[in-house]
Amino acid sequence: MTATDVAAEKPAAAPPARRFRLTFPILLLGLAALVLLLSLARLLTGANDITSGGTISAALGLAVPIGLAGLGGLWSERAGVVNIGLEGMMILGTWFGAWGALQFGNPWAGVLAGAIGGAIGGAVHALATVTFGVDQIISGVAINIVGLGFTQYLSKLVFSPMKGGGAKQSPRVPSMGTFDVPGIGQPLLELQNKHWFLVSDVAGVLHGLTQNVSYFTILAILLVPLSFYLLWRTAFGLRIRSCGERPVAAESLGVNVYLYKWIAVIVSGGLAGLGGAFLSLVAAGIYRDGQTGGRGYIGLAAMIFGNWRPGGLAGGAALFGYTDALQLRQGGTSVHALLLVVALLLAAVAVFQLVRQRRNQAALVTGIAAIAVFAVFAVTDTVPDAFTSFTPHLTTLLVLSLASQRLRMPAADGVPYRRGQAK
């Protein structure tokens, strides 16, 4: 037997496993399955608000500032700069947004001013980290502290003399217009109120997404595909991402790494400032001290959950916004119904890990978690108010723990870069 015959008798190598890709049809199928699951939970628990138009509308409004903060973090970290200072940049955006709207009598002037205020915070972060090489975490924490103190000082200086203003709040700002898809609002509301299985749930979701939508919300939604296009479909975006992956190689090809890091961090601050301006101009109609409530940090969690991609980030922001909205609509009853949804989702994840990924230990842990959540649902009728208010933060922890196995951050994210370094 020759060597050729021996080689011929060897079994062929197994083809490489195909990597799962989230396509648009798969995304639509997943959303349809989620609505079906929520409809089933509503039918079993009687928590009619989990898919009502009011809940979806509130979730959309709550998701926008989180999504904008996360989008800001995406721009910065794709260029290799960790931006813990998103919270401080959002705080600057809340103050400058209200000030701009009051100063010029136009809410869109407040939108621009909020973006500029956040961009100023981004410029300070870029100066400290990119130019002077300060530790990125320390710089971000410093911006959070300084942003809070600076806006408190400005409030006393500017808003206190105004009628209706004070040391911790502004007068009411000019309102921003909203958009309704004509002709479908009332029919969708009537379908929702019939509480039919699935049909009423779809009607409630569509009603929340098409009625009384702020123009600022539409702008924020458009920024997600725009960011994807700029970062993944243009030479400009390729240069920014190369700074976050291989800055030395990018420099060897003629890319001005400092310049592109500066641009990315300033854009990051501007997006976070837009998120802050949304809170003062749309969500509340007034600036208040402490208005951000940690949404900059939750935006970072949404960015990580989305694996540093705009689409996944938007999904994470929607998830956190939805869980936050539930506490405003039937509170404990709605969150109690959500426990059933979480138990079923965990069970599905456990089956997927066992059958498709062959990860027996992970499937066992996830299955035990599913049983535990279902047991809590089965032995209780509602959720205490103290737990209800903690739901968004608990969701953040659960999502990050489940998604941590598939994450891939930019290779040079958070790594200090100096021009001319060897590697």
Tab-separated table of C-alpha atoms in Angstrom:
chain	number	residue	atom	x	y	z
A	1	MET	CA	0.000	0.000	0.000
A	2	THR	CA	1.463	3.312	-1.057
A	3	ALA	CA	1.453	6.570	0.858
A	4	THR	CA	-1.114	7.847	-1.601
A	5	ASP	CA	-3.465	4.956	-0.763
A	6	VAL	CA	-3.034	5.582	2.973
A	7	ALA	CA	-3.837	9.243	2.540
A	8	ALA	CA	-6.875	8.347	0.484
A	9	GLU	CA	-8.195	6.052	3.228
A	10	LYS	CA	-8.006	8.789	5.902
A	11	PRO	CA	-11.394	10.258	6.757
A	12	ALA	CA	-12.015	13.705	5.362
A	13	ALA	CA	-11.618	16.556	7.803
A	14	ALA	CA	-14.875	17.923	9.151
A	15	PRO	CA	-15.874	21.202	7.554
A	16	PRO	CA	-15.424	24.238	9.809
A	17	ALA	CA	-18.484	25.202	11.820
A	18	ARG	CA	-20.457	28.002	10.252
A	19	ARG	CA	-20.551	31.137	12.319
A	20	PHE	CA	-24.036	32.322	13.225
A	21	ARG	CA	-24.982	35.619	11.592
A	22	LEU	CA	-27.906	37.741	12.681
A	23	THR	CA	-29.682	38.581	9.432
A	24	PHE	CA	-32.746	40.778	9.039
A	25	PRO	CA	-35.191	37.838	8.537
A	26	ILE	CA	-33.830	36.136	11.652
A	27	LEU	CA	-34.209	39.391	13.581
A	28	LEU	CA	-37.841	39.721	12.480
A	29	LEU	CA	-38.490	36.094	13.422
A	30	GLY	CA	-36.985	36.690	16.862
A	31	LEU	CA	-39.102	39.802	17.429
A	32	ALA	CA	-42.229	37.901	16.378
A	33	ALA	CA	-41.374	35.096	18.814
A	34	LEU	CA	-40.845	37.634	21.605
A	35	VAL	CA	-44.233	39.278	20.969
A	36	LEU	CA	-45.827	35.818	20.959
A	37	LEU	CA	-44.172	35.031	24.288
A	38	LEU	CA	-45.319	38.318	25.816
A	39	SER	CA	-48.831	37.695	24.522
A	40	LEU	CA	-48.868	34.275	26.179
A	41	ALA	CA	-47.627	35.772	29.464
A	42	ARG	CA	-50.310	38.481	29.309
A	43	LEU	CA	-52.995	35.876	28.704
A	44	LEU	CA	-51.849	33.707	31.619
A	45	THR	CA	-51.267	36.486	34.147
A	46	GLY	CA	-53.797	39.156	33.172
A	47	ALA	CA	-51.055	41.825	33.123
A	48	ASN	CA	-52.496	43.678	30.143
A	49	ASP	CA	-49.991	46.511	30.309
A	50	ILE	CA	-46.930	44.460	29.297
A	51	THR	CA	-47.794	44.956	25.610
A	52	SER	CA	-49.975	48.067	25.785
A	53	GLY	CA	-49.289	51.106	23.643
A	54	GLY	CA	-48.556	53.184	26.744
A	55	THR	CA	-45.851	50.757	27.884
A	56	ILE	CA	-44.229	50.578	24.453
A	57	SER	CA	-44.307	54.368	24.115
A	58	ALA	CA	-42.742	54.777	27.564
A	59	ALA	CA	-40.128	52.116	26.751
A	60	LEU	CA	-39.194	53.950	23.560
A	61	GLY	CA	-38.752	57.218	25.438
A	62	LEU	CA	-36.701	55.566	28.156
A	63	ALA	CA	-34.533	53.690	25.641
A	64	VAL	CA	-33.495	56.786	23.676
A	65	PRO	CA	-31.092	58.376	26.239
A	66	ILE	CA	-29.613	54.955	27.055
A	67	GLY	CA	-29.142	54.213	23.364
A	68	LEU	CA	-27.532	57.580	22.649
A	69	ALA	CA	-25.129	57.154	25.563
A	70	GLY	CA	-24.275	53.644	24.367
A	71	LEU	CA	-23.780	54.916	20.809
A	72	GLY	CA	-21.382	57.506	22.175
A	73	GLY	CA	-19.449	54.795	23.971
A	74	LEU	CA	-19.361	52.767	20.752
A	75	TRP	CA	-17.685	55.567	18.790
A	76	SER	CA	-15.080	56.130	21.480
A	77	GLU	CA	-14.234	52.501	22.162
A	78	ARG	CA	-14.103	51.574	18.479
A	79	ALA	CA	-11.244	54.093	18.332
A	80	GLY	CA	-9.581	52.459	21.348
A	81	VAL	CA	-10.556	54.961	24.061
A	82	VAL	CA	-12.638	53.771	27.021
A	83	ASN	CA	-15.217	56.426	27.897
A	84	ILE	CA	-16.404	55.986	31.467
A	85	GLY	CA	-17.221	59.709	31.411
A	86	LEU	CA	-20.445	59.227	29.433
A	87	GLU	CA	-22.483	59.962	32.547
A	88	GLY	CA	-20.764	63.317	33.034
A	89	MET	CA	-21.185	64.179	29.359
A	90	MET	CA	-24.891	63.358	29.617
A	91	ILE	CA	-25.131	65.657	32.644
A	92	LEU	CA	-23.576	68.450	30.593
A	93	GLY	CA	-26.082	67.690	27.835
A	94	THR	CA	-29.060	68.010	30.186
A	95	TRP	CA	-27.972	71.451	31.379
A	96	PHE	CA	-26.860	72.867	28.036
A	97	GLY	CA	-29.944	71.451	26.330
A	98	ALA	CA	-32.282	73.277	28.701
A	99	TRP	CA	-30.181	76.446	28.577
A	100	GLY	CA	-30.107	76.483	24.767
A	101	ALA	CA	-33.875	75.998	24.492
A	102	LEU	CA	-34.543	78.787	26.997
A	103	GLN	CA	-31.942	81.148	25.576
A	104	PHE	CA	-33.158	80.943	21.977
A	105	GLY	CA	-36.786	79.955	22.584
A	106	ASN	CA	-36.484	76.887	20.365
A	107	PRO	CA	-36.122	73.260	21.497
A	108	TRP	CA	-33.924	72.422	18.494
A	109	ALA	CA	-31.462	75.060	19.673
A	110	GLY	CA	-31.424	73.089	22.928
A	111	VAL	CA	-30.678	69.887	20.978
A	112	LEU	CA	-27.678	71.553	19.341
A	113	ALA	CA	-26.525	73.092	22.620
A	114	GLY	CA	-26.804	69.736	24.403
A	115	ALA	CA	-24.667	68.081	21.732
A	116	ILE	CA	-22.071	70.863	22.022
A	117	GLY	CA	-22.046	70.586	25.819
A	118	GLY	CA	-21.406	66.845	25.636
A	119	ALA	CA	-18.786	67.360	22.912
A	120	ILE	CA	-16.929	69.756	25.228
A	121	GLY	CA	-16.750	66.961	27.792
A	122	GLY	CA	-15.542	64.634	25.036
A	123	ALA	CA	-12.840	67.114	24.040
A	124	VAL	CA	-11.607	67.287	27.638
A	125	HIS	CA	-11.492	63.486	27.773
A	126	ALA	CA	-9.600	63.352	24.451
A	127	LEU	CA	-7.120	65.994	25.627
A	128	ALA	CA	-6.415	64.073	28.806
A	129	THR	CA	-6.246	60.548	27.365
A	130	VAL	CA	-5.141	60.893	23.735
A	131	THR	CA	-2.816	63.875	23.975
A	132	PHE	CA	-1.440	63.629	27.517
A	133	GLY	CA	-1.834	59.872	28.069
A	134	VAL	CA	-3.817	60.099	31.324
A	135	ASP	CA	-5.372	56.827	32.452
A	136	GLN	CA	-8.707	56.563	30.634
A	137	ILE	CA	-10.682	55.328	33.641
A	138	ILE	CA	-9.361	58.101	35.882
A	139	SER	CA	-10.151	60.732	33.247
A	140	GLY	CA	-13.695	59.399	32.806
A	141	VAL	CA	-14.417	59.358	36.529
A	142	ALA	CA	-13.045	62.895	36.825
A	143	ILE	CA	-15.371	64.096	34.047
A	144	ASN	CA	-18.353	62.536	35.843
A	145	ILE	CA	-17.470	64.390	39.035
A	146	VAL	CA	-16.627	67.696	37.348
A	147	GLY	CA	-19.717	67.551	35.099
A	148	LEU	CA	-21.988	67.230	38.108
A	149	GLY	CA	-20.332	70.043	40.044
A	150	PHE	CA	-20.042	72.338	37.024
A	151	THR	CA	-23.751	72.091	36.146
A	152	GLN	CA	-24.746	72.714	39.768
A	153	TYR	CA	-22.659	75.882	39.736
A	154	LEU	CA	-24.133	76.999	36.408
A	155	SER	CA	-27.669	76.368	37.665
A	156	LYS	CA	-27.146	78.679	40.623
A	157	LEU	CA	-25.597	81.269	38.335
A	158	VAL	CA	-28.072	81.132	35.415
A	159	PHE	CA	-31.342	79.469	36.422
A	160	SER	CA	-31.798	80.844	39.947
A	161	PRO	CA	-32.580	84.416	38.792
A	162	MET	CA	-35.146	83.134	36.264
A	163	LYS	CA	-38.832	82.858	37.094
A	164	GLY	CA	-39.605	79.213	37.845
A	165	GLY	CA	-35.927	78.328	38.074
A	166	GLY	CA	-33.731	77.533	41.022
A	167	ALA	CA	-30.387	76.205	42.173
A	168	LYS	CA	-31.318	72.657	41.129
A	169	GLN	CA	-33.727	73.136	38.249
A	170	SER	CA	-34.515	75.305	35.256
A	171	PRO	CA	-37.784	76.931	34.227
A	172	ARG	CA	-39.944	74.824	31.928
A	173	VAL	CA	-38.398	74.635	28.461
A	174	PRO	CA	-40.252	75.056	25.126
A	175	SER	CA	-41.930	71.798	24.129
A	176	MET	CA	-40.888	69.743	21.119
A	177	GLY	CA	-43.376	68.503	18.539
A	178	THR	CA	-44.531	64.915	18.172
A	179	PHE	CA	-45.419	62.768	15.191
A	180	ASP	CA	-48.442	60.492	14.623
A	181	VAL	CA	-48.987	58.117	11.730
A	182	PRO	CA	-52.409	59.349	10.580
A	183	GLY	CA	-55.480	57.161	10.370
A	184	ILE	CA	-54.358	54.173	12.446
A	185	GLY	CA	-54.232	55.438	16.042
A	186	GLN	CA	-57.856	54.849	17.025
A	187	PRO	CA	-58.291	51.480	15.231
A	188	LEU	CA	-55.100	50.154	16.880
A	189	LEU	CA	-56.272	51.372	20.289
A	190	GLU	CA	-59.624	49.649	19.863
A	191	LEU	CA	-57.928	46.392	18.867
A	192	GLN	CA	-55.602	46.634	21.850
A	193	ASN	CA	-58.489	47.079	24.286
A	194	LYS	CA	-60.198	43.894	23.085
A	195	HIS	CA	-57.370	41.864	24.713
A	196	TRP	CA	-57.342	39.207	22.009
A	197	PHE	CA	-54.445	36.771	21.943
A	198	LEU	CA	-51.543	38.094	19.841
A	199	VAL	CA	-53.725	40.431	17.719
A	200	SER	CA	-54.234	42.928	20.549
A	201	ASP	CA	-50.565	42.669	21.515
A	202	VAL	CA	-49.377	43.475	17.993
A	203	ALA	CA	-51.849	46.384	17.905
A	204	GLY	CA	-50.509	47.707	21.216
A	205	VAL	CA	-46.899	47.519	20.018
A	206	LEU	CA	-47.730	49.283	16.745
A	207	HIS	CA	-49.734	51.955	18.585
A	208	GLY	CA	-46.802	52.711	20.887
A	209	LEU	CA	-44.356	52.926	17.968
A	210	THR	CA	-46.485	55.101	15.665
A	211	GLN	CA	-48.380	57.532	17.911
A	212	ASN	CA	-47.121	60.556	19.846
A	213	VAL	CA	-43.491	59.954	18.853
A	214	SER	CA	-41.139	62.872	19.435
A	215	TYR	CA	-39.154	64.154	16.464
A	216	PHE	CA	-36.106	63.898	18.710
A	217	THR	CA	-36.817	60.159	19.053
A	218	ILE	CA	-36.894	59.784	15.272
A	219	LEU	CA	-33.546	61.609	15.071
A	220	ALA	CA	-32.050	59.273	17.687
A	221	ILE	CA	-33.280	56.165	15.848
A	222	LEU	CA	-31.781	57.406	12.573
A	223	LEU	CA	-28.406	57.903	14.252
A	224	VAL	CA	-28.084	54.114	14.733
A	225	PRO	CA	-27.978	53.111	11.024
A	226	LEU	CA	-26.038	56.302	10.264
A	227	SER	CA	-23.343	55.287	12.760
A	228	PHE	CA	-23.232	51.783	11.274
A	229	TYR	CA	-22.822	53.187	7.776
A	230	LEU	CA	-20.092	55.640	8.770
A	231	LEU	CA	-18.090	53.156	10.859
A	232	TRP	CA	-18.463	50.022	8.704
A	233	ARG	CA	-19.065	51.247	5.156
A	234	THR	CA	-16.702	54.204	4.707
A	235	ALA	CA	-12.936	54.703	4.621
A	236	PHE	CA	-13.323	57.196	7.457
A	237	GLY	CA	-14.916	54.536	9.660
A	238	LEU	CA	-12.263	51.982	8.700
A	239	ARG	CA	-9.560	54.356	9.888
A	240	ILE	CA	-11.355	54.925	13.197
A	241	ARG	CA	-11.791	51.184	13.782
A	242	SER	CA	-8.177	50.515	12.835
A	243	CYS	CA	-7.149	52.897	15.641
A	244	GLY	CA	-9.046	50.674	18.069
A	245	GLU	CA	-7.707	47.408	16.697
A	246	ARG	CA	-4.125	47.969	15.501
A	247	PRO	CA	-3.073	51.600	15.988
A	248	VAL	CA	0.613	50.923	15.195
A	249	ALA	CA	-0.299	49.248	11.909
A	250	ALA	CA	-2.692	52.102	11.140
A	251	GLU	CA	0.083	54.630	11.775
A	252	SER	CA	2.417	52.710	9.440
A	253	LEU	CA	-0.193	53.086	6.683
A	254	GLY	CA	-0.343	56.844	7.111
A	255	VAL	CA	-3.369	57.159	9.424
A	256	ASN	CA	-3.150	60.055	11.881
A	257	VAL	CA	-4.134	57.983	14.926
A	258	TYR	CA	-4.290	60.956	17.306
A	259	LEU	CA	-6.610	62.886	14.973
A	260	TYR	CA	-9.064	60.014	14.514
A	261	LYS	CA	-9.121	59.213	18.224
A	262	TRP	CA	-9.878	62.888	18.911
A	263	ILE	CA	-12.717	62.892	16.376
A	264	ALA	CA	-14.214	59.683	17.776
A	265	VAL	CA	-14.131	60.854	21.392
A	266	ILE	CA	-15.649	64.250	20.541
A	267	VAL	CA	-18.441	62.530	18.581
A	268	SER	CA	-18.866	60.219	21.572
A	269	GLY	CA	-19.358	63.198	23.866
A	270	GLY	CA	-21.762	64.841	21.428
A	271	LEU	CA	-23.953	61.720	21.280
A	272	ALA	CA	-23.960	61.424	25.067
A	273	GLY	CA	-24.871	65.112	25.254
A	274	LEU	CA	-27.807	64.438	22.926
A	275	GLY	CA	-28.944	61.733	25.330
A	276	GLY	CA	-28.829	64.225	28.172
A	277	ALA	CA	-30.655	66.874	26.125
A	278	PHE	CA	-33.433	64.346	25.443
A	279	LEU	CA	-33.990	63.988	29.181
A	280	SER	CA	-34.395	67.710	29.797
A	281	LEU	CA	-36.200	68.632	26.562
A	282	VAL	CA	-38.502	65.660	25.920
A	283	ALA	CA	-38.667	63.283	28.867
A	284	ALA	CA	-39.174	65.940	31.566
A	285	GLY	CA	-39.514	69.290	29.798
A	286	ILE	CA	-37.279	70.790	32.476
A	287	TYR	CA	-33.697	70.468	33.722
A	288	ARG	CA	-33.269	68.941	37.172
A	289	ASP	CA	-30.137	68.158	39.146
A	290	GLY	CA	-29.338	64.430	39.022
A	291	GLN	CA	-31.607	63.920	36.029
A	292	THR	CA	-29.475	61.291	34.286
A	293	GLY	CA	-29.882	58.748	37.095
A	294	GLY	CA	-26.937	56.586	36.004
A	295	ARG	CA	-28.151	56.173	32.414
A	296	GLY	CA	-24.640	56.788	31.119
A	297	TYR	CA	-23.468	53.635	32.894
A	298	ILE	CA	-26.476	51.658	31.645
A	299	GLY	CA	-25.613	52.917	28.144
A	300	LEU	CA	-22.160	51.394	28.558
A	301	ALA	CA	-23.819	48.113	29.569
A	302	ALA	CA	-26.030	48.285	26.446
A	303	MET	CA	-22.936	48.822	24.298
A	304	ILE	CA	-21.207	45.792	25.832
A	305	PHE	CA	-24.365	43.692	25.477
A	306	GLY	CA	-24.466	44.683	21.798
A	307	ASN	CA	-20.866	43.483	21.342
A	308	TRP	CA	-19.706	46.942	20.295
A	309	ARG	CA	-22.125	46.931	17.320
A	310	PRO	CA	-24.899	49.509	16.680
A	311	GLY	CA	-27.682	46.964	16.104
A	312	GLY	CA	-26.989	44.965	19.243
A	313	LEU	CA	-26.609	48.197	21.197
A	314	ALA	CA	-30.065	49.333	20.061
A	315	GLY	CA	-31.504	46.000	21.185
A	316	GLY	CA	-29.872	46.339	24.589
A	317	ALA	CA	-31.181	49.892	25.001
A	318	ALA	CA	-34.688	48.732	24.045
A	319	LEU	CA	-34.491	45.924	26.610
A	320	PHE	CA	-33.404	48.231	29.427
A	321	GLY	CA	-35.980	50.844	28.422
A	322	TYR	CA	-38.749	48.230	28.407
A	323	THR	CA	-37.922	46.875	31.861
A	324	ASP	CA	-37.752	50.447	33.159
A	325	ALA	CA	-41.158	51.218	31.616
A	326	LEU	CA	-42.813	48.229	33.296
A	327	GLN	CA	-42.407	49.793	36.738
A	328	LEU	CA	-44.454	52.755	35.506
A	329	ARG	CA	-47.306	50.585	34.204
A	330	GLN	CA	-49.003	48.327	36.805
A	331	GLY	CA	-45.635	48.075	38.590
A	332	GLY	CA	-45.464	44.807	40.505
A	333	THR	CA	-48.084	43.044	38.355
A	334	SER	CA	-46.223	43.740	35.119
A	335	VAL	CA	-42.823	42.774	36.522
A	336	HIS	CA	-44.382	39.573	37.938
A	337	ALA	CA	-45.581	38.667	34.437
A	338	LEU	CA	-42.097	39.428	33.137
A	339	LEU	CA	-40.737	36.701	35.449
A	340	LEU	CA	-42.644	34.115	33.407
A	341	VAL	CA	-41.168	35.508	30.195
A	342	VAL	CA	-37.656	35.418	31.673
A	343	ALA	CA	-38.121	31.810	32.845
A	344	LEU	CA	-39.227	30.709	29.371
A	345	LEU	CA	-36.369	32.581	27.705
A	346	LEU	CA	-33.816	31.035	30.062
A	347	ALA	CA	-35.255	27.586	29.326
A	348	ALA	CA	-34.910	28.244	25.587
A	349	VAL	CA	-31.297	29.387	26.069
A	350	ALA	CA	-30.550	26.226	28.068
A	351	VAL	CA	-31.948	24.016	25.283
A	352	PHE	CA	-29.915	25.940	22.688
A	353	GLN	CA	-26.718	25.560	24.721
A	354	LEU	CA	-27.336	21.836	25.154
A	355	VAL	CA	-28.396	20.932	21.609
A	356	ARG	CA	-26.486	23.348	19.371
A	357	GLN	CA	-23.420	24.351	21.377
A	358	ARG	CA	-22.882	21.130	23.377
A	359	ARG	CA	-22.160	23.181	26.492
A	360	ASN	CA	-23.588	20.854	29.122
A	361	GLN	CA	-22.414	22.746	32.209
A	362	ALA	CA	-23.633	26.102	30.895
A	363	ALA	CA	-26.963	24.537	29.943
A	364	LEU	CA	-27.288	23.071	33.450
A	365	VAL	CA	-26.658	26.424	35.125
A	366	THR	CA	-29.083	28.224	32.802
A	367	GLY	CA	-31.714	25.512	33.331
A	368	ILE	CA	-31.429	25.799	37.101
A	369	ALA	CA	-31.818	29.583	36.806
A	370	ALA	CA	-34.942	29.065	34.667
A	371	ILE	CA	-36.454	26.726	37.262
A	372	ALA	CA	-35.639	29.167	40.081
A	373	VAL	CA	-37.254	32.128	38.277
A	374	PHE	CA	-40.340	30.074	37.448
A	375	ALA	CA	-40.605	28.939	41.067
A	376	VAL	CA	-40.586	32.577	42.224
A	377	PHE	CA	-43.290	33.355	39.661
A	378	ALA	CA	-45.420	30.381	40.735
A	379	VAL	CA	-45.398	31.072	44.482
A	380	THR	CA	-46.042	34.840	44.276
A	381	ASP	CA	-48.866	36.979	42.945
A	382	THR	CA	-46.978	40.251	42.561
A	383	VAL	CA	-43.545	41.790	43.037
A	384	PRO	CA	-42.726	44.187	45.906
A	385	ASP	CA	-42.293	47.825	44.947
A	386	ALA	CA	-38.700	47.870	46.194
A	387	PHE	CA	-37.798	45.078	43.759
A	388	THR	CA	-39.800	46.681	40.937
A	389	SER	CA	-37.668	49.829	40.990
A	390	PHE	CA	-34.534	47.650	40.867
A	391	THR	CA	-35.699	45.721	37.787
A	392	PRO	CA	-33.700	47.698	35.148
A	393	HIS	CA	-30.460	47.322	37.087
A	394	LEU	CA	-31.055	43.606	37.708
A	395	THR	CA	-31.758	43.180	33.995
A	396	THR	CA	-28.411	44.837	33.262
A	397	LEU	CA	-26.569	42.334	35.463
A	398	LEU	CA	-28.410	39.300	34.030
A	399	VAL	CA	-27.920	40.333	30.412
A	400	LEU	CA	-24.213	41.024	30.830
A	401	SER	CA	-23.642	37.718	32.632
A	402	LEU	CA	-25.435	35.748	29.876
A	403	ALA	CA	-23.779	37.641	27.020
A	404	SER	CA	-20.244	37.647	28.428
A	405	GLN	CA	-19.214	34.445	26.620
A	406	ARG	CA	-19.665	35.833	23.102
A	407	LEU	CA	-18.201	39.311	23.510
A	408	ARG	CA	-15.226	40.625	21.589
A	409	MET	CA	-14.056	44.110	22.415
A	410	PRO	CA	-11.725	46.041	20.073
A	411	ALA	CA	-8.205	44.660	20.480
A	412	ALA	CA	-6.627	47.978	21.508
A	413	ASP	CA	-9.564	49.283	23.533
A	414	GLY	CA	-8.226	51.053	26.615
A	415	VAL	CA	-4.594	50.488	25.599
A	416	PRO	CA	-2.540	53.727	25.802
A	417	TYR	CA	-1.023	54.721	22.473
A	418	ARG	CA	2.033	56.861	21.877
A	419	ARG	CA	3.151	57.867	18.402
A	420	GLY	CA	6.144	55.882	17.178
A	421	GLN	CA	5.823	53.034	19.699
A	422	ALA	CA	7.095	49.664	18.499
A	423	LYS	CA	3.922	47.632	19.182
